[in-house]
Coordinates of C-alpha atoms in Angstrom, one line a residue:
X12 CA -9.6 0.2 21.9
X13 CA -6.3 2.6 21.9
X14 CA -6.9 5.9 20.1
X15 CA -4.3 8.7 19.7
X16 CA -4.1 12.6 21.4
X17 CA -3.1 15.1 19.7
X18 CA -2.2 18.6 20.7
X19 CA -1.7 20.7 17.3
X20 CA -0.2 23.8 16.5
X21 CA 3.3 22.6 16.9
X22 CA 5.7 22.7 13.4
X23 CA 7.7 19.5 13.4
X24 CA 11.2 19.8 13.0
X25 CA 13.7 16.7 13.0
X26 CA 14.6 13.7 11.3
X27 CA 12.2 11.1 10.2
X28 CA 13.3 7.3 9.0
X29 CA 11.5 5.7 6.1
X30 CA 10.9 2.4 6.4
X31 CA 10.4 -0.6 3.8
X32 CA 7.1 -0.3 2.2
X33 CA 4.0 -2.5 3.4
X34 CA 2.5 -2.4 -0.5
X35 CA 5.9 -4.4 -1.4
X36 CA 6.5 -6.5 1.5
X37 CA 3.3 -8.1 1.1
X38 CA 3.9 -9.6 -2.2
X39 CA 7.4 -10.4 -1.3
X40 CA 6.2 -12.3 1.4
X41 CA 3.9 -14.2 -1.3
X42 CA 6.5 -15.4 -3.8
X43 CA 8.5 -16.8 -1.3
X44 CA 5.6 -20.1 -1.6
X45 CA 7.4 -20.1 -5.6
X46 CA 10.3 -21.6 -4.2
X47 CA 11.0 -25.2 -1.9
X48 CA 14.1 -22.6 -1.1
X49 CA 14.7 -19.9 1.4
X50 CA 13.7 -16.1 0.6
X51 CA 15.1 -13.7 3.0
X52 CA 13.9 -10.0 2.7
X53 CA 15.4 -7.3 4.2
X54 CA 14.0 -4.1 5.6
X55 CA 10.7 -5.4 6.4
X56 CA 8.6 -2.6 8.2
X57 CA 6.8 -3.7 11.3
X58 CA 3.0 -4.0 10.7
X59 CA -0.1 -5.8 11.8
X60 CA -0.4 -6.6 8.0
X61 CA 2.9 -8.2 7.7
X62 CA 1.8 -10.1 11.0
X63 CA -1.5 -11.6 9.5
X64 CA 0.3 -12.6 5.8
X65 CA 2.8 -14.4 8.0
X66 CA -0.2 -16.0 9.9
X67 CA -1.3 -16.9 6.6
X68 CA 1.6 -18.5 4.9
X69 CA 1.9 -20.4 7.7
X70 CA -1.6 -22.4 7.3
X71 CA 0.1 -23.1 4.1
X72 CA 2.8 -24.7 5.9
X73 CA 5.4 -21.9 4.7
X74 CA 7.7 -20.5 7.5
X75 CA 8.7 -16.8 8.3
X76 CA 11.0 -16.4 10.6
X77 CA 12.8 -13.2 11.8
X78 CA 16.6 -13.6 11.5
X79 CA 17.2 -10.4 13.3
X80 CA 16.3 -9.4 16.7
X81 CA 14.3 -6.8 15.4
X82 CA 12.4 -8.5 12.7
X83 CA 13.0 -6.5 10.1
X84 CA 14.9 -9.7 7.8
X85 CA 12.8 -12.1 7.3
X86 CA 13.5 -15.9 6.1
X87 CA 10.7 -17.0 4.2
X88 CA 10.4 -20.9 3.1
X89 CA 9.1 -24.3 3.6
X90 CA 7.2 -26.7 1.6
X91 CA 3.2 -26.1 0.6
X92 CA 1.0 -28.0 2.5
X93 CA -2.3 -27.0 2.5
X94 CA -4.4 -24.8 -0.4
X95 CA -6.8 -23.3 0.9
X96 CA -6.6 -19.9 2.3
X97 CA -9.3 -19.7 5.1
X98 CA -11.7 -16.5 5.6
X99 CA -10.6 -16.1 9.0
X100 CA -7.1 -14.7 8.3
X101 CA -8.4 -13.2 4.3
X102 CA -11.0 -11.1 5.7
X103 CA -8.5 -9.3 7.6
X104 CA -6.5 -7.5 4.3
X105 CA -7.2 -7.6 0.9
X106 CA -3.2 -8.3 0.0
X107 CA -4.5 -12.1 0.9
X108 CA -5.7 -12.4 -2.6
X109 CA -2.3 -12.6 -3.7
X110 CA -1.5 -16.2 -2.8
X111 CA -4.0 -17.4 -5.6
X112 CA -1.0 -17.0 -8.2
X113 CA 1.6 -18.7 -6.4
X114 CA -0.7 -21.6 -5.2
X115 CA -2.1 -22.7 -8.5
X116 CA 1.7 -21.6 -9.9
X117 CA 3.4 -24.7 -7.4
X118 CA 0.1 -26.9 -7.0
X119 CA -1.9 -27.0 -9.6
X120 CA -5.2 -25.9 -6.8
X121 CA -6.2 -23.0 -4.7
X122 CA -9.2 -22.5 -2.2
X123 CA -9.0 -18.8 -1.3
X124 CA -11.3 -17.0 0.4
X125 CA -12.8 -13.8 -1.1
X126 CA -10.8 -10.9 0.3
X127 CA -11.5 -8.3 2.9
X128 CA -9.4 -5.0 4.1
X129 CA -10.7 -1.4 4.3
X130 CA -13.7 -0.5 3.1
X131 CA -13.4 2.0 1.0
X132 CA -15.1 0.5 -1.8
X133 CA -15.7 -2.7 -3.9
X134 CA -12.4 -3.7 -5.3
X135 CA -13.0 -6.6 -7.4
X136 CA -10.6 -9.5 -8.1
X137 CA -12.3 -10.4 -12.0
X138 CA -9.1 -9.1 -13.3
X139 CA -6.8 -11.9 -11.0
X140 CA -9.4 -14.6 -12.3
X141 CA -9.1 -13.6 -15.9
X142 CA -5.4 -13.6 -16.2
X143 CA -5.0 -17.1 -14.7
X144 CA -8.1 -18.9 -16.5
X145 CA -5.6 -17.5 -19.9
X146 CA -3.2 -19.2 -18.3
X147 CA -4.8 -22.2 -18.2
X148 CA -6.8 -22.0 -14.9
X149 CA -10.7 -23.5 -14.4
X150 CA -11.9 -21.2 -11.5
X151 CA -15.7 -21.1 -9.8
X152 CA -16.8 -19.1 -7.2
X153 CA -18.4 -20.8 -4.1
X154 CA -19.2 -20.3 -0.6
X155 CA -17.5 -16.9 -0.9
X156 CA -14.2 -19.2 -1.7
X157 CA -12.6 -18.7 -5.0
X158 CA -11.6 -22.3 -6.3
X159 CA -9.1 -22.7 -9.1
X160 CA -7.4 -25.7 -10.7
X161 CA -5.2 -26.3 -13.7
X162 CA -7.5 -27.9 -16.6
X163 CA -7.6 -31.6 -17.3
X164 CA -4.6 -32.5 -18.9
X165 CA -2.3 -29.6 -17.8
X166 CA 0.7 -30.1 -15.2
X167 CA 1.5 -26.1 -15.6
X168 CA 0.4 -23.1 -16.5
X169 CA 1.0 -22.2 -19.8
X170 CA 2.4 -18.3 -20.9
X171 CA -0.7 -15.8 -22.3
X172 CA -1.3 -12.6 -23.9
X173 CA -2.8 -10.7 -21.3
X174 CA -4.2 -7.3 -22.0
X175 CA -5.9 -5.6 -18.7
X176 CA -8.9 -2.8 -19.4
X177 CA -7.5 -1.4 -16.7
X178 CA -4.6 -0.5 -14.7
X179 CA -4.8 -2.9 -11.2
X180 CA -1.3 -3.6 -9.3
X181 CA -3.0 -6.6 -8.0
X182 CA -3.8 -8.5 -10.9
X183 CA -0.3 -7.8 -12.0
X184 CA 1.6 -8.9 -8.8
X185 CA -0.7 -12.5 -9.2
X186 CA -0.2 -12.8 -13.1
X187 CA 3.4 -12.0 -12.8
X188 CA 4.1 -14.5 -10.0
X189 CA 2.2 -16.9 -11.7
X190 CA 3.9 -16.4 -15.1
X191 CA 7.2 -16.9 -13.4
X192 CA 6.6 -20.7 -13.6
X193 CA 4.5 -21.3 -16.4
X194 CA 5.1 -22.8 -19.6
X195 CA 6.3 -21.0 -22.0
X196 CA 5.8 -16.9 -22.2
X197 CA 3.6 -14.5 -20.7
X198 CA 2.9 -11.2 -22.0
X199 CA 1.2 -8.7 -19.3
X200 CA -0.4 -5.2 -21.7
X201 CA -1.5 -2.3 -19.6
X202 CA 0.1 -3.9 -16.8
X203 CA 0.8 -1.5 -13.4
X204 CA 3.8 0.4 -12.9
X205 CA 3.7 1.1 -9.3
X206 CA 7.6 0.8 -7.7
X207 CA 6.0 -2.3 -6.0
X208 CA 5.7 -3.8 -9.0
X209 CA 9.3 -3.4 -10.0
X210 CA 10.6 -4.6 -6.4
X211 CA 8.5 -7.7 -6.7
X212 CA 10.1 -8.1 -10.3
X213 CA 13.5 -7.5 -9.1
X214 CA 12.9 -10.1 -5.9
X215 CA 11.9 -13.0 -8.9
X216 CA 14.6 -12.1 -11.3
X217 CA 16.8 -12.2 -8.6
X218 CA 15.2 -16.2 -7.5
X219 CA 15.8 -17.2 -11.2
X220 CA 12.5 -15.6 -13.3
X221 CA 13.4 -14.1 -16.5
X222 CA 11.3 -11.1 -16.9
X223 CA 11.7 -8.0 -19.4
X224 CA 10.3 -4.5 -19.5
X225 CA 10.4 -3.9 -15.7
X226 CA 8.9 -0.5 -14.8
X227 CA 6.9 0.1 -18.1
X228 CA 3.3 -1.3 -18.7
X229 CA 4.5 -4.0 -20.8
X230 CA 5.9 -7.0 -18.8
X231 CA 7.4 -10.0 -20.6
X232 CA 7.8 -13.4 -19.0
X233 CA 9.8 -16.1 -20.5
X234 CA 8.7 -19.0 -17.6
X235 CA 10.9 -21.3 -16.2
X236 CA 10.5 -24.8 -14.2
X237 CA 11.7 -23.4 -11.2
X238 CA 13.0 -20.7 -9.1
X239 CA 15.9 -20.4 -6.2
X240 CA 16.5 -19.1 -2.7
X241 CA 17.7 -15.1 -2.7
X242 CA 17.7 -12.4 -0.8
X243 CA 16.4 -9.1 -1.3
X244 CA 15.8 -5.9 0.5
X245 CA 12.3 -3.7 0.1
X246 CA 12.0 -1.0 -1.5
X247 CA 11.3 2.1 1.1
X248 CA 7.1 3.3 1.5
X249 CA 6.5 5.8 -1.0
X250 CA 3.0 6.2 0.7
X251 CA 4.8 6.7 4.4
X252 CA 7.3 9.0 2.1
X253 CA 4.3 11.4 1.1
X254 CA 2.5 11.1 4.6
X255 CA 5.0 12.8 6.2
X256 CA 5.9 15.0 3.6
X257 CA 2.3 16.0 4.3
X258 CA 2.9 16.5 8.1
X259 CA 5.9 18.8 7.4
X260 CA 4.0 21.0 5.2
X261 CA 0.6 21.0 7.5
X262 CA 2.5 22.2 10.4
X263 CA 4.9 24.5 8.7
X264 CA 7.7 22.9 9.2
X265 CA 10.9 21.3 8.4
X266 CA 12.0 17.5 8.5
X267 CA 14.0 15.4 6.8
X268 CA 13.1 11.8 5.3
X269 CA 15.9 9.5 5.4
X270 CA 15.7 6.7 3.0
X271 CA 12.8 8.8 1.0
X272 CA 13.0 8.6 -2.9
X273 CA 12.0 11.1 -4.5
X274 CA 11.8 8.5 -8.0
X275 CA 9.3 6.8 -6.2
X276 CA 6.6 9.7 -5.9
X277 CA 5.6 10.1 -9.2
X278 CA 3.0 13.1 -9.4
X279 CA 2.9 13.8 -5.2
X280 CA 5.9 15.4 -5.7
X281 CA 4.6 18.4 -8.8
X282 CA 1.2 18.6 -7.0
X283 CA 3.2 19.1 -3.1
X284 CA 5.4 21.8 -5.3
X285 CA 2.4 23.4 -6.7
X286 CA 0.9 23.8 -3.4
X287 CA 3.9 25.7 -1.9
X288 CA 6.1 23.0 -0.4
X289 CA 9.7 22.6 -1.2
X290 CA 11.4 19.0 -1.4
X291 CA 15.1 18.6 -1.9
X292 CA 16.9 15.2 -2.8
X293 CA 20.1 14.2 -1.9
X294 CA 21.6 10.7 -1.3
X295 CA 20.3 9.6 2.2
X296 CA 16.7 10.9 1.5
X297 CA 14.3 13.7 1.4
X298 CA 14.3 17.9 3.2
X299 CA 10.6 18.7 3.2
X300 CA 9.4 22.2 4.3
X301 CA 6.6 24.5 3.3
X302 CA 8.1 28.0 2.1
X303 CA 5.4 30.2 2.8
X304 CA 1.6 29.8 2.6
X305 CA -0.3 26.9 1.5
X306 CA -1.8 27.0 -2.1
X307 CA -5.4 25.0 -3.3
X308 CA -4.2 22.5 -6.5
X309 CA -6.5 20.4 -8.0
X310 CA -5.4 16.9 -8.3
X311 CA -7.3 13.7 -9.3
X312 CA -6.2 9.9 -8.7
X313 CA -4.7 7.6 -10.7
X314 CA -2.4 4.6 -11.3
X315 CA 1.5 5.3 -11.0
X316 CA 3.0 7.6 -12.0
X317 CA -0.5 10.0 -11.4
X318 CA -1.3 11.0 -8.2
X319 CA -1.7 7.9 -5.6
X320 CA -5.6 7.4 -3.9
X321 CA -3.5 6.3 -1.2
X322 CA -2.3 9.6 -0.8
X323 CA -5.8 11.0 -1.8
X324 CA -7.1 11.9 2.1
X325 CA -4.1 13.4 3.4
X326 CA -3.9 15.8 0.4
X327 CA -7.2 16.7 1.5
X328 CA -6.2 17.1 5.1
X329 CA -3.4 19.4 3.9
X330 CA -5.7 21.4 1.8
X331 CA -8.7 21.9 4.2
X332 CA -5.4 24.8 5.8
X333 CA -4.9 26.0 2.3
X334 CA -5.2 29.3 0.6
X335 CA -8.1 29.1 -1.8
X336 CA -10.0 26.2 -3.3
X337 CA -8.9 22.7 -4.6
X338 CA -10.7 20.1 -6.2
X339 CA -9.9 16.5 -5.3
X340 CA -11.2 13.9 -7.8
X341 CA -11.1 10.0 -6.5
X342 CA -11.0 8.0 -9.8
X343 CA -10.3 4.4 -8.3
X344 CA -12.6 3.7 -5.2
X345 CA -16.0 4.5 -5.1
X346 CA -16.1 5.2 -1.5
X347 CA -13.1 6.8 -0.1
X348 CA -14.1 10.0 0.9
X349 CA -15.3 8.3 4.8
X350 CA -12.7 11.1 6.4
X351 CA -14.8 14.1 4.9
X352 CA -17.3 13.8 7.9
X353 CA -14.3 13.5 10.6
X354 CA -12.4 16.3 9.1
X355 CA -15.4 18.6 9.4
X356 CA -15.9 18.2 12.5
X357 CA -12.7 19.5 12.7
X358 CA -13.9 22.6 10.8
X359 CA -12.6 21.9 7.1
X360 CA -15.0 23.2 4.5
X361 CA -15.4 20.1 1.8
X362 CA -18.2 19.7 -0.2
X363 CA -18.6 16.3 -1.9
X364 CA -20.2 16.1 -5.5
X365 CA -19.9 12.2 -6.7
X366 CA -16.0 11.4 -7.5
X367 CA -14.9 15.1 -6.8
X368 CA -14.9 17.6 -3.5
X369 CA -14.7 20.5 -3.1
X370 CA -12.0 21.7 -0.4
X371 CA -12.1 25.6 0.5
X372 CA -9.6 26.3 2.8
X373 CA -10.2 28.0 6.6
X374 CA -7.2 29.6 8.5
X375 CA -7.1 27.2 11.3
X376 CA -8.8 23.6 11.8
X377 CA -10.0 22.8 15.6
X378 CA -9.4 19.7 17.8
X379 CA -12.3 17.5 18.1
X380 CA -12.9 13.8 19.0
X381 CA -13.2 11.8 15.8
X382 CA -13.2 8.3 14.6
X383 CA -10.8 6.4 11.8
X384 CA -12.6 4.5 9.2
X385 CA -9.8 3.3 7.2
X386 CA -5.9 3.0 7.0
X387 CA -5.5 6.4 4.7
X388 CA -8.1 8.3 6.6
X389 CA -7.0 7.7 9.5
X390 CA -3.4 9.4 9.3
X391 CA -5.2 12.0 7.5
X392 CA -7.0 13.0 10.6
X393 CA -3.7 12.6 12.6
X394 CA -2.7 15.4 10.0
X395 CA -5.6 17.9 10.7
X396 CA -4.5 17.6 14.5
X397 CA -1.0 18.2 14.2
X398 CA -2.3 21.7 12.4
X399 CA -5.1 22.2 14.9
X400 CA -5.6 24.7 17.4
X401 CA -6.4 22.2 20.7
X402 CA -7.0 18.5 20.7
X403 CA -7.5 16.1 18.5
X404 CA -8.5 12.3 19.3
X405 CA -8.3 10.2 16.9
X406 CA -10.7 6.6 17.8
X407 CA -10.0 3.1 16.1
X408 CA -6.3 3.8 15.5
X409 CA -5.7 0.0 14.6
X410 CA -6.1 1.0 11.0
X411 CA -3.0 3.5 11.4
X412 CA -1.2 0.2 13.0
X413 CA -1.8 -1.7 9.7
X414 CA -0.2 0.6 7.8
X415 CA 2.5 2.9 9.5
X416 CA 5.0 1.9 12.2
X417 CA 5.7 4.0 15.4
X418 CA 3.4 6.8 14.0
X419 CA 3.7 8.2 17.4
X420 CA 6.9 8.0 18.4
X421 CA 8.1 9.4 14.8
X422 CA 6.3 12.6 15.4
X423 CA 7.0 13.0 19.0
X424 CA 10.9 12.9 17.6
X425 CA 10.0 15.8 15.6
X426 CA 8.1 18.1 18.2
X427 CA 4.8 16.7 17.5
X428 CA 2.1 16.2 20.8
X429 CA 1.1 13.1 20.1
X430 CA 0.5 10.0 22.6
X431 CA -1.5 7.0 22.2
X432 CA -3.8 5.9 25.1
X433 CA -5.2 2.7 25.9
X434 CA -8.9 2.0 25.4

């Protein structure tokens, strides 16, 4: 199994590309089954994820193909035929779930496996059932397989009033698909307003799906009988964005993001400022570097535009080097404070009390050996090294590989010590 040495203490300097972001591409990927046409998406980041939901619209019978030598345009397309999404390919990432909508949208039937990913905590899909049963969905839980049909005497689903008790960008990404062929008009209250949501809503306006109040928690959408081939390009990793805006502040130093938005960060980009970090804009991307010391802030999660828990663990990272104390409050999983452990071993001084730690911070972190548990934990660990005094290594670094491409060779670019080694 590969892990990753690190040799800290080095301030990265450089240039740093953003690529498309993984939390878009997926459901991208998915709506191209809305369609007997061709959707071809454009910057396309490199992932094991994107690997496994093309392995999975394949046993559907839909094609994706790279048109570029790279693969990073995509042609997406082909005619549905088979249902059922097996266990074998779900259990591998949660995105899976998303083919539900789409399925029962163009079929009428869906066999999907309950859904699998990291585990950082139970993350229901009751909200994804709801929305669709108000659409006009008969769904049973069986074998671990969530079966759904259209009721007797329905050829479509029909539009709903669908009010969420809380914020999941899921549930939206499946209703909204969904909606996008049903009968009639679909109204989606408290719905997410992640930038992945508004991508995917761009992609189906752009295939033919009339949709209103993109970007503000009240989506309206008037359904139509079917949708067309188009083309679109994702929208750059606001999570890779922040990561590395992380690892320029950690290290003390300076690197530029190209393709970063800084639209896209919602609150990581008041809480990075609070903590001592300067971020400029200007129409390529992002200049990232820490002024002087770091600063404890307090920050809790929540749904865009708060504070991202998928940027939760390497705030923490950069906060177990900062001045003071800072409180970090996980409001969405129940269990994603697994890199608390690894990073002290490293020598950070966090206390957990239920949803909140405690993070004082200590002059210098140490290299130690240490193990990833999940995708964001994992680069937050890569973090601690790149500000540690000796070396880190980081084990089970096929979580990093689901969600950040060339990790390695990024960072080396900018001065980092950083190799991966073959297990």
């Amino acid at each position: 199994m590969d892990r990753i040495s690190i040799r800290g203490g080095h301030p990265l300097s450089g240039e740093i590309p953003i690529g498309g972001a993984k939390n878009a591409t997926l459901p991208l990927m998915t709506a191209g089954m809305l369609t007997d046409e061709r959707l071809t998406l454009s910057n396309v980041p490199r992932l094991a994820d994107i690997d496994t939901m093309a392995a999975l619209l394949s046993q559907h019978g839909i094609a994706v193909e790279p048109v570029d030598a790279e693969g990073r345009t995509l042609s997406i397309g082909g005619r549905i035929t088979s249902t059922e999404a097996p266990y074998d390919i779900v259990r591998k990432m949660r995105a899976s779930v998303l083919v539900l909508g789409p399925l029962l949208a163009r079929t009428g039937e869906a066999r999907v496996s309950l859904p699998g990913g990291c585990a950082i905590g139970t993350r229901p899909v009751d909200l994804h059932l709801k929305a669709l049963e108000q659409m006009g969905a008969v769904i049973d839980l069986d074998g671990g397989y969530i079966n759904a049909r259209l009721a007797p005497g329905r050829t479509r689903l029909s539009g709903a009033r669908i009010v969420f008790p809380f914020v999941s960008v899921g549930a939206t990404e499946n209703a909204l698909m969904a909606a996008s062929l049903a009968e009639g008009q679909t109204v989606l209250v408290n719905a997410a307003r992640e930038p992945e949501i508004g991508d995917l809503a761009a992609c189906l306006t752009a295939m033919g799906a009339r949709i209103s109040g993109i970007g503000t928690d009240k989506l309206e959408i008037a359904g139509v009988a079917r949708l067309h081939a188009a083309s679109h390009s994702v929208v750059p990793d606001r999570i890779e964005t922040g990561t590395y805006a992380c690892a320029a502040a950690i290290t003390g130093g300076r690197v530029y993001l190209r393709g970063g938005r800084l639209e896209h960060l919602g609150a990581v980009v008041r809480i990075l400022r609070e903590a001592g970090v300067e971020i400029t804009e200007d129409a390529h991307g992002l200049d990232v570097r820490r002024l002087n010391g770091l600063h404890g802030v307090d920050v809790m999660t929540e749904p865009y535009p708060g504070f991202p828990t998928d940027m939760q663990a390497q705030f923490m990272a950069l906060m177990s080097v900062a001045e003071g104390a800072a409180m970090v409050t996980e409001t969405i999983f129940e269990n994603r404070f697994m890199h608390v452990p690894e990073l002290a071993r490293m020598g950070a001084r966090v206390n957990v009390h239920g949803a909140s730690a405690i993070v004082r911070g200590v002059p210098a972190l140490s290299g130690a050996p240490v193990m990833a548990t999940d995708l964001r934990a994992s680069v937050s660990l890569v973090l601690a090294g790149l500000a540690a005094r000796g070396e880190t290594v980081i084990n089970r670094v096929y979580h990093l590989d689901r969600g950040y491409e060339a990790l390695e060779r990024k960072l080396a670019a900018c001065g980092a010590r950083v190799e991966r080694q073959a297990g």
